[in-house]
N, CA, C and O atoms as CSV, one atom per row, in Angstrom:
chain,resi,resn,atom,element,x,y,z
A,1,UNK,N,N,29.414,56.395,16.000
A,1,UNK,CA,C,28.077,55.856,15.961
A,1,UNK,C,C,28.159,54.331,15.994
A,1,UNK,O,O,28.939,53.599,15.384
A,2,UNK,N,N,27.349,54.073,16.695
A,2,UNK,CA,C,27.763,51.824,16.813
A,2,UNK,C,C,26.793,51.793,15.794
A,2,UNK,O,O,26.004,52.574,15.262
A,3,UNK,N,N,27.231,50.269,15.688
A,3,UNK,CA,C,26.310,49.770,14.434
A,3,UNK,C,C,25.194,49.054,15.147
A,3,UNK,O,O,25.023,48.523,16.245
A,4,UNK,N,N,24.586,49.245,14.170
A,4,UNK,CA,C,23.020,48.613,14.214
A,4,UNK,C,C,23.038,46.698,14.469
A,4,UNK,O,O,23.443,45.988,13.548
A,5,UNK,N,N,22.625,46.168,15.606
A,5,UNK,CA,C,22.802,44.692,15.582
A,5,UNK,C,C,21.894,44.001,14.581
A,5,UNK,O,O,20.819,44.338,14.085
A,6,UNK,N,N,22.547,43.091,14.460
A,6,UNK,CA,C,22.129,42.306,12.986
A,6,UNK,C,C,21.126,41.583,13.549
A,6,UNK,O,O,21.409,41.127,14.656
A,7,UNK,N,N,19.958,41.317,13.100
A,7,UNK,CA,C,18.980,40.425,12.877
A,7,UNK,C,C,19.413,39.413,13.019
A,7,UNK,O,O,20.094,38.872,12.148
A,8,UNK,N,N,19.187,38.972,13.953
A,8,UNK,CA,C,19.928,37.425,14.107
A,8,UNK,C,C,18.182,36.002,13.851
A,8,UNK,O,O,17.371,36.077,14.774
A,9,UNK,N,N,17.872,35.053,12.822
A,9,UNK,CA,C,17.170,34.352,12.722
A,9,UNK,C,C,17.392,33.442,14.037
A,9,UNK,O,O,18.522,33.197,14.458
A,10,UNK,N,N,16.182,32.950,14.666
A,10,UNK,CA,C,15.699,31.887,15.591
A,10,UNK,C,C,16.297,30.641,14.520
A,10,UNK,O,O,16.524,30.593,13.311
A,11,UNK,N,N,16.432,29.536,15.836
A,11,UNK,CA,C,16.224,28.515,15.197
A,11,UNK,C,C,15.100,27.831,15.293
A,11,UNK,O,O,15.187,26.682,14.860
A,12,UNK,N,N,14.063,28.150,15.719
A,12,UNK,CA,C,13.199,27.721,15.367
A,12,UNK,C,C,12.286,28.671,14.048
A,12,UNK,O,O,11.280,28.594,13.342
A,13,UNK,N,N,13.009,29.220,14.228
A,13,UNK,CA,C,12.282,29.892,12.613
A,13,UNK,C,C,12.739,29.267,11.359
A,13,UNK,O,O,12.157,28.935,10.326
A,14,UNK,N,N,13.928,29.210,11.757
A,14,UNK,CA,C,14.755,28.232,10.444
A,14,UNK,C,C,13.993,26.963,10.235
A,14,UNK,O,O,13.680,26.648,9.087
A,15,UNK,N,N,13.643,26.150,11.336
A,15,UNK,CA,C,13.195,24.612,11.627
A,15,UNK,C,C,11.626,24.974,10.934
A,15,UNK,O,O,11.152,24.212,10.092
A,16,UNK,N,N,10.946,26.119,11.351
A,16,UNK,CA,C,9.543,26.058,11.284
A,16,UNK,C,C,9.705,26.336,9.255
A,16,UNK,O,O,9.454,25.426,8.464
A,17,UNK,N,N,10.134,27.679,8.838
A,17,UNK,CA,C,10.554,27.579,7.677
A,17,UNK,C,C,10.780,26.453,6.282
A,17,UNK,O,O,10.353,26.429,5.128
A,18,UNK,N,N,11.972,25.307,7.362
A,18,UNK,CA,C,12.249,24.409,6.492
A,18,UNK,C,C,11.042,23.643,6.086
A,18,UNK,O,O,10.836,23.390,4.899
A,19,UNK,N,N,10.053,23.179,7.251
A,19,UNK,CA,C,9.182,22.229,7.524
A,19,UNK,C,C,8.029,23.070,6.274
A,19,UNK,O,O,7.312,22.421,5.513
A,20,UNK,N,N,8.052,23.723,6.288
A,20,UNK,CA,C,7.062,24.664,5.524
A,20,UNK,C,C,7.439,24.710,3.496
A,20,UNK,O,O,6.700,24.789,2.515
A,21,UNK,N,N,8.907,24.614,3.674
A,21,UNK,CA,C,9.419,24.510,1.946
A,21,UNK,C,C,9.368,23.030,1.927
A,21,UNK,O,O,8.852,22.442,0.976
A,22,UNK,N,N,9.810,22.491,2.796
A,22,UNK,CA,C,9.637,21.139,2.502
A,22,UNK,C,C,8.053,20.411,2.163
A,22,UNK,O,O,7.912,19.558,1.288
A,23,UNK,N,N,6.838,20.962,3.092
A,23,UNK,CA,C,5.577,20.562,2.659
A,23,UNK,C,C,5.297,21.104,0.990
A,23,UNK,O,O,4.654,20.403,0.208
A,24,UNK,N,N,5.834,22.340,0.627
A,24,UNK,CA,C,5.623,22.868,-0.375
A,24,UNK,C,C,5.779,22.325,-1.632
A,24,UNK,O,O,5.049,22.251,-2.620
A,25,UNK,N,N,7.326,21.821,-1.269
A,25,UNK,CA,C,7.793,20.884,-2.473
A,25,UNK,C,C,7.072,19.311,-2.337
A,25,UNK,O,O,7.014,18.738,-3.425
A,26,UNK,N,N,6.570,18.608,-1.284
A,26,UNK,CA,C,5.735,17.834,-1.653
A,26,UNK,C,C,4.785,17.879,-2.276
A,26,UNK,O,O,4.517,16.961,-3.050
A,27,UNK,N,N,3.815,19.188,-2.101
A,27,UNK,CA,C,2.764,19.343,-2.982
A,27,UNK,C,C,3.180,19.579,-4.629
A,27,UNK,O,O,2.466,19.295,-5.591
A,28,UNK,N,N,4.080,19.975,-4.653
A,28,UNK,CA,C,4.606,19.864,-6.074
A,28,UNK,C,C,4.987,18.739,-6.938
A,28,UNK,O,O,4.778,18.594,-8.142
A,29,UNK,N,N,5.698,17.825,-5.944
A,29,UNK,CA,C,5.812,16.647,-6.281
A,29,UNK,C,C,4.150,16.249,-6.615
A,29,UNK,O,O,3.818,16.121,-7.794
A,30,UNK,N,N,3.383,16.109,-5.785
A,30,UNK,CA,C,2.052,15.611,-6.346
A,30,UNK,C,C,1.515,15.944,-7.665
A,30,UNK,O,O,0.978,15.284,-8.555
A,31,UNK,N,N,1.935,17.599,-7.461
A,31,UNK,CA,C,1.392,18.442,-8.886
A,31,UNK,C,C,2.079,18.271,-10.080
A,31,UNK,O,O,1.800,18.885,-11.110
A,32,UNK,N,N,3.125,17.314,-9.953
A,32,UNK,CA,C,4.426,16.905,-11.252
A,32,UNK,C,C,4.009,15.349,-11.795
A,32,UNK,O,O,4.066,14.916,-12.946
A,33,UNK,N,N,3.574,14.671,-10.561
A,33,UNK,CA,C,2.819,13.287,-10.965
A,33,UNK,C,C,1.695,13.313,-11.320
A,33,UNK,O,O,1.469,12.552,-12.261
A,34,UNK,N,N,0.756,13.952,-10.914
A,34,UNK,CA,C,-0.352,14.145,-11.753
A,34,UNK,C,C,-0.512,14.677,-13.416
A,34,UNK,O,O,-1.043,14.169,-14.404
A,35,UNK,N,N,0.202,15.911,-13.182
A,35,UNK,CA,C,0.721,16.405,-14.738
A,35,UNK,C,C,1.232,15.250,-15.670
A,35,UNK,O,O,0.789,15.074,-16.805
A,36,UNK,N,N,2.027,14.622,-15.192
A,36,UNK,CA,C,2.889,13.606,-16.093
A,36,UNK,C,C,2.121,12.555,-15.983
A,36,UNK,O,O,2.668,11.695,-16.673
A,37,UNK,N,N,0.606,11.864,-15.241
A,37,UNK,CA,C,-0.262,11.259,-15.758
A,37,UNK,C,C,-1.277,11.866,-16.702
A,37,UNK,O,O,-1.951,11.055,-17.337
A,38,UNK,N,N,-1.496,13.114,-16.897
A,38,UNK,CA,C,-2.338,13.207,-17.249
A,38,UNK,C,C,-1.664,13.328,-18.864
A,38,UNK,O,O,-2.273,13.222,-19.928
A,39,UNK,N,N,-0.126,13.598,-18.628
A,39,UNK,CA,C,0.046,13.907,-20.745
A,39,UNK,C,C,0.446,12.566,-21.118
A,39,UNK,O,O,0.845,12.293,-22.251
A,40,UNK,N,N,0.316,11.502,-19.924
A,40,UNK,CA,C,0.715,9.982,-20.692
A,40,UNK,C,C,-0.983,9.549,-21.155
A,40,UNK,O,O,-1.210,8.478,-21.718
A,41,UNK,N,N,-1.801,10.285,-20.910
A,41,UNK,CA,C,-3.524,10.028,-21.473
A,41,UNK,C,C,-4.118,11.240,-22.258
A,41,UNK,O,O,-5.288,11.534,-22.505
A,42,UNK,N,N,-2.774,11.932,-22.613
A,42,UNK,CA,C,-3.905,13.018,-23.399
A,42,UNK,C,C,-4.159,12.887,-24.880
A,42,UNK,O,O,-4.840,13.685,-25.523
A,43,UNK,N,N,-3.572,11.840,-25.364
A,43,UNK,CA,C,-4.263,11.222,-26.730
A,43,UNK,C,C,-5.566,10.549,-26.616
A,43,UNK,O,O,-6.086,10.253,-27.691
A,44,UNK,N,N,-6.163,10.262,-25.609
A,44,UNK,CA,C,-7.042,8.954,-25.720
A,44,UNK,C,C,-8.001,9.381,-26.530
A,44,UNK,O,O,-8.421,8.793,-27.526
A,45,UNK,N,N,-8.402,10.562,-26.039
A,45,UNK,CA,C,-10.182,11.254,-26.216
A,45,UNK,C,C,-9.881,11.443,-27.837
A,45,UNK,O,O,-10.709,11.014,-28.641
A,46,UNK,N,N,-8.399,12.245,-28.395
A,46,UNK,CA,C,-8.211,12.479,-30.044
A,46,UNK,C,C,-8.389,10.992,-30.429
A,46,UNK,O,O,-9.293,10.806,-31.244
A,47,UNK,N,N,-7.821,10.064,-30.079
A,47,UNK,CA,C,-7.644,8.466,-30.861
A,47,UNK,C,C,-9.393,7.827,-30.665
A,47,UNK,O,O,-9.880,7.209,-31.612
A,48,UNK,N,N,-9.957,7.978,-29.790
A,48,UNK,CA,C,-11.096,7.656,-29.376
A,48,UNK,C,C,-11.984,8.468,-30.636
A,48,UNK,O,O,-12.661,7.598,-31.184
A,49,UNK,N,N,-12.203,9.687,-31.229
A,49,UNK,CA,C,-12.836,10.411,-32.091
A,49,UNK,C,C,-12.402,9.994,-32.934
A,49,UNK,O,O,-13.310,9.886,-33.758
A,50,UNK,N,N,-11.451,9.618,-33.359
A,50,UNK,CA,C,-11.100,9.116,-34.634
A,50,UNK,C,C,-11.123,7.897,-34.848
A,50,UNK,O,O,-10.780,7.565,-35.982
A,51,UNK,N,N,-11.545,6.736,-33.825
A,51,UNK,CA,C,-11.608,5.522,-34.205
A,51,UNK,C,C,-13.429,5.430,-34.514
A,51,UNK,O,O,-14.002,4.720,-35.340
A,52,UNK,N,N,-14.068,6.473,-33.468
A,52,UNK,CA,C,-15.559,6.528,-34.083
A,52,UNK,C,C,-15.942,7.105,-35.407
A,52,UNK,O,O,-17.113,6.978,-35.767
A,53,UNK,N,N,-15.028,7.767,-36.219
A,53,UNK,CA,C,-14.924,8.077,-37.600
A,53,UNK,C,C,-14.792,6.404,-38.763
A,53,UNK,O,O,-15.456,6.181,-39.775
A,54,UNK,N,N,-14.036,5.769,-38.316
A,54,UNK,CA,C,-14.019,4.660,-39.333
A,54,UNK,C,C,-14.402,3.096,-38.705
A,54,UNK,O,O,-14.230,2.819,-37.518
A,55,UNK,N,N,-14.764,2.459,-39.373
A,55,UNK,CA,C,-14.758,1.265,-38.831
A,55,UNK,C,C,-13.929,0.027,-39.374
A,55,UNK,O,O,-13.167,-0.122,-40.329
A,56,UNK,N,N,-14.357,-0.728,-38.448
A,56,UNK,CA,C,-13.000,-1.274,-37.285
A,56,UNK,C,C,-13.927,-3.096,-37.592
A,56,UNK,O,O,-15.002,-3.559,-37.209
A,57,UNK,N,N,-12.582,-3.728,-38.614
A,57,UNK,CA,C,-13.534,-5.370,-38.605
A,57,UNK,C,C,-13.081,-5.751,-37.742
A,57,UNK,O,O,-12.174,-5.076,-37.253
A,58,UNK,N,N,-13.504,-7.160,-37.026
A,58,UNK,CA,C,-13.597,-8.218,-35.895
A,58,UNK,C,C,-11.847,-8.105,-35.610
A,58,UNK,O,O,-10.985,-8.005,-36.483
A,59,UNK,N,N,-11.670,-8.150,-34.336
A,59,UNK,CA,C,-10.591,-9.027,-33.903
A,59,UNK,C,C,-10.095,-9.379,-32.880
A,59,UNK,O,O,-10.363,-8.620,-31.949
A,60,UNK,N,N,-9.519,-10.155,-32.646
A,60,UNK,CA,C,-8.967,-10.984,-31.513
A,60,UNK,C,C,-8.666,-9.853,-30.204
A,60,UNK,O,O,-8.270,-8.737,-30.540
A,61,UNK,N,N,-8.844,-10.130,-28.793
A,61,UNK,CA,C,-8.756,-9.475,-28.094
A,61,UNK,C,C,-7.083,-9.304,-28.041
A,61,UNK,O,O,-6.632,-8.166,-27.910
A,62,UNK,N,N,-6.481,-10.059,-28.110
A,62,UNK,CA,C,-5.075,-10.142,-27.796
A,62,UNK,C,C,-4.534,-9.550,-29.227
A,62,UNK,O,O,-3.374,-9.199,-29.013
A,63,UNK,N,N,-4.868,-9.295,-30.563
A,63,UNK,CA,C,-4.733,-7.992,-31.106
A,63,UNK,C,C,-5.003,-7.238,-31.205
A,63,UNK,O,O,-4.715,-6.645,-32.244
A,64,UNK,N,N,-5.920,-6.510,-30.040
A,64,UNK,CA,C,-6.419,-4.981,-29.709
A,64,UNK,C,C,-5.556,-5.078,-28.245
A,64,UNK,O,O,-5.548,-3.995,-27.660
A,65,UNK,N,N,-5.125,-5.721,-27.830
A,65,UNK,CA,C,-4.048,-5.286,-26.718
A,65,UNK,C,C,-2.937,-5.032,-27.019
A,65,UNK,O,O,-2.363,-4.023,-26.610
A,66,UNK,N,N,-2.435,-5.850,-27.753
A,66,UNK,CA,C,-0.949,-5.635,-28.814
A,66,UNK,C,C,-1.174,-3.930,-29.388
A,66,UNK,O,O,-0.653,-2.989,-28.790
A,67,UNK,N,N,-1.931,-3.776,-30.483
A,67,UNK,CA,C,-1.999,-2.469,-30.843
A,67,UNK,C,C,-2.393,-1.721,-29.307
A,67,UNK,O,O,-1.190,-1.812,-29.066
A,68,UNK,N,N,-2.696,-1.374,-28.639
A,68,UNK,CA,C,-2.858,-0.280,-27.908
A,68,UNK,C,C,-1.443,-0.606,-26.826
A,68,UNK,O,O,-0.593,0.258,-26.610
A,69,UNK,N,N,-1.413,-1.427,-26.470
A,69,UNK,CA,C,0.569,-1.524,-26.092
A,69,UNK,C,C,1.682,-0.988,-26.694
A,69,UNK,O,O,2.669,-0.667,-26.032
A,70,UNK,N,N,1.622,-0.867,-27.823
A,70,UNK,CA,C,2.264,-0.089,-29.091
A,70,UNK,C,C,1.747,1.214,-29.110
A,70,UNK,O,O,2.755,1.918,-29.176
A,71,UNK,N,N,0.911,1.836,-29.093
A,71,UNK,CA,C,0.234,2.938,-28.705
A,71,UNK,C,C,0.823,3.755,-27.362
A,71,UNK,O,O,1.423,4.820,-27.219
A,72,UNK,N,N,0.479,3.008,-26.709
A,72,UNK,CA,C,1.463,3.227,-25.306
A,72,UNK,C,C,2.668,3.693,-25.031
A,72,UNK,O,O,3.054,4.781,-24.604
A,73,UNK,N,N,3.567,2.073,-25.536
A,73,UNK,CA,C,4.628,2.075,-25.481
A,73,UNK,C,C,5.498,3.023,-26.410
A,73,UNK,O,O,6.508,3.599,-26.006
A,74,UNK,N,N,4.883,3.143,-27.984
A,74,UNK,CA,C,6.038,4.148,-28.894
A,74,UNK,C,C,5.047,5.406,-28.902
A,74,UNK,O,O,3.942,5.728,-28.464
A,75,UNK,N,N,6.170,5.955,-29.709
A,75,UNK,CA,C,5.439,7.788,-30.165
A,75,UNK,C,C,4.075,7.741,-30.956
A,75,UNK,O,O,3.723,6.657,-31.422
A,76,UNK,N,N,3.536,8.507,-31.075
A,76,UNK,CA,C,1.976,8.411,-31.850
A,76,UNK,C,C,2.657,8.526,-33.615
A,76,UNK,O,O,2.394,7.773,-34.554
A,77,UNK,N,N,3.338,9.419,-33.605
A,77,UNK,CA,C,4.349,9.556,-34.544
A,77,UNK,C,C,4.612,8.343,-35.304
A,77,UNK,O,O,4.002,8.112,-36.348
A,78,UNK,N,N,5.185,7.830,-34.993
A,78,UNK,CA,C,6.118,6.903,-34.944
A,78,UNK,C,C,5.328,5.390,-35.285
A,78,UNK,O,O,5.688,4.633,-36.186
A,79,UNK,N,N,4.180,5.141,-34.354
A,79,UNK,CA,C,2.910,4.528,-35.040
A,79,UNK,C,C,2.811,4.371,-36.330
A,79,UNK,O,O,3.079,3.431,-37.077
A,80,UNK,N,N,2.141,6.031,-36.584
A,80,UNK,CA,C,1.418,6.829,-37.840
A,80,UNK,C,C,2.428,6.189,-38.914
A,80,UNK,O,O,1.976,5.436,-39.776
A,81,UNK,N,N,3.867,6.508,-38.856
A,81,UNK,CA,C,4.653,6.302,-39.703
A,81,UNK,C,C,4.955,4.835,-40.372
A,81,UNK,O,O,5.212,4.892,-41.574
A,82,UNK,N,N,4.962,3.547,-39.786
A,82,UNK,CA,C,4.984,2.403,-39.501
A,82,UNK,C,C,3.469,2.274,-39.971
A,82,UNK,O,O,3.578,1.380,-40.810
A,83,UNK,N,N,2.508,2.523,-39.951
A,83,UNK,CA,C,1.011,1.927,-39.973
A,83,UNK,C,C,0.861,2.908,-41.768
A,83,UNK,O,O,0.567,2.204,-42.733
A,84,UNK,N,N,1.003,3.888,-41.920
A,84,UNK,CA,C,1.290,4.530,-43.569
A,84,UNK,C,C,1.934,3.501,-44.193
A,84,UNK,O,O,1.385,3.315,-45.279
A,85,UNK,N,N,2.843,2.743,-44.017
A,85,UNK,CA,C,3.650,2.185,-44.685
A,85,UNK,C,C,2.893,0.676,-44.733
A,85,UNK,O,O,3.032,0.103,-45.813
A,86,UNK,N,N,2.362,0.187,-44.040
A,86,UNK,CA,C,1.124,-0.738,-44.151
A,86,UNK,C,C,-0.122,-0.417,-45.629
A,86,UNK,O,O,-0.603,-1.348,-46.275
A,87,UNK,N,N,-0.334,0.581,-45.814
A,87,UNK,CA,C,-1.202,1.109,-46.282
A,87,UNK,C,C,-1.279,0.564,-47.884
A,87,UNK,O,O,-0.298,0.789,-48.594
A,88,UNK,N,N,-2.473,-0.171,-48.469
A,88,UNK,CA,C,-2.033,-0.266,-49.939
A,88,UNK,C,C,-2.303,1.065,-50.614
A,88,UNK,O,O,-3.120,1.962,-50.402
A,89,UNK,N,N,-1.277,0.871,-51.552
A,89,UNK,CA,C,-1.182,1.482,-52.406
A,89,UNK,C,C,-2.213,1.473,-53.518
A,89,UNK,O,O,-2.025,0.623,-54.387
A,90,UNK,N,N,-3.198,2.212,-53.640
A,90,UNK,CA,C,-4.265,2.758,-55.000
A,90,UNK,C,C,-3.928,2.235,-56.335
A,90,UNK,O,O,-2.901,2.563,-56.929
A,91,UNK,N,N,-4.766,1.456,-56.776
A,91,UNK,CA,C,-4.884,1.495,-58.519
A,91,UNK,C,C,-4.789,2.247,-59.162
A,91,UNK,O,O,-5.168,3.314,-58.679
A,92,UNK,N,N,-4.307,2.326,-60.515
A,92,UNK,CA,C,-4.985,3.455,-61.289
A,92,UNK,C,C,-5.380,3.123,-62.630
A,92,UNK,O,O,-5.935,3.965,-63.337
């Protein structure tokens, strides 16, 4: 009994194929930069509710840029921890 001939792929199927994973993974790339903008802003709206909870005396524009650069730049964490330690300490 002969054997059955193998499926042999075009090359243009290969070419049309590639062109096709390759658009795919661009759209992913888009869908990886967007994602990773959107979790470098997904504190704002929590920090935003909570700054309309307390108030906030006068200050210099160039120390509300400093603090939100710091905001930015380190962990929220990490803030919190550093800004507690600011905090006076209660009478009793």
């Amino acid at each position: 009994m002969p054997k059955p001939a193998r499926k042999m792929s075009s090359l243009t199927a290969i070419e049309n194929r590639r062109a096709s994973l390759r658009s795919e993974l661009a759209a992913l790339d888009q869908q990886a930069r967007e994602a990773e903008e959107a979790a470098r802003d997904a504190g704002r709206d929590t920090l935003f509710a909570a700054l309309g909870r307390v108030k906030i005396s006068a200050m210099e524009k160039a120390d509300a840029r400093a603090i939100a650069k710091a905001i930015a730049t380190h962990e929220a964490g990490e803030i919190a921890h550093k800004l507690a330690e600011l905090e006076r300490p209660t009478s009793a």
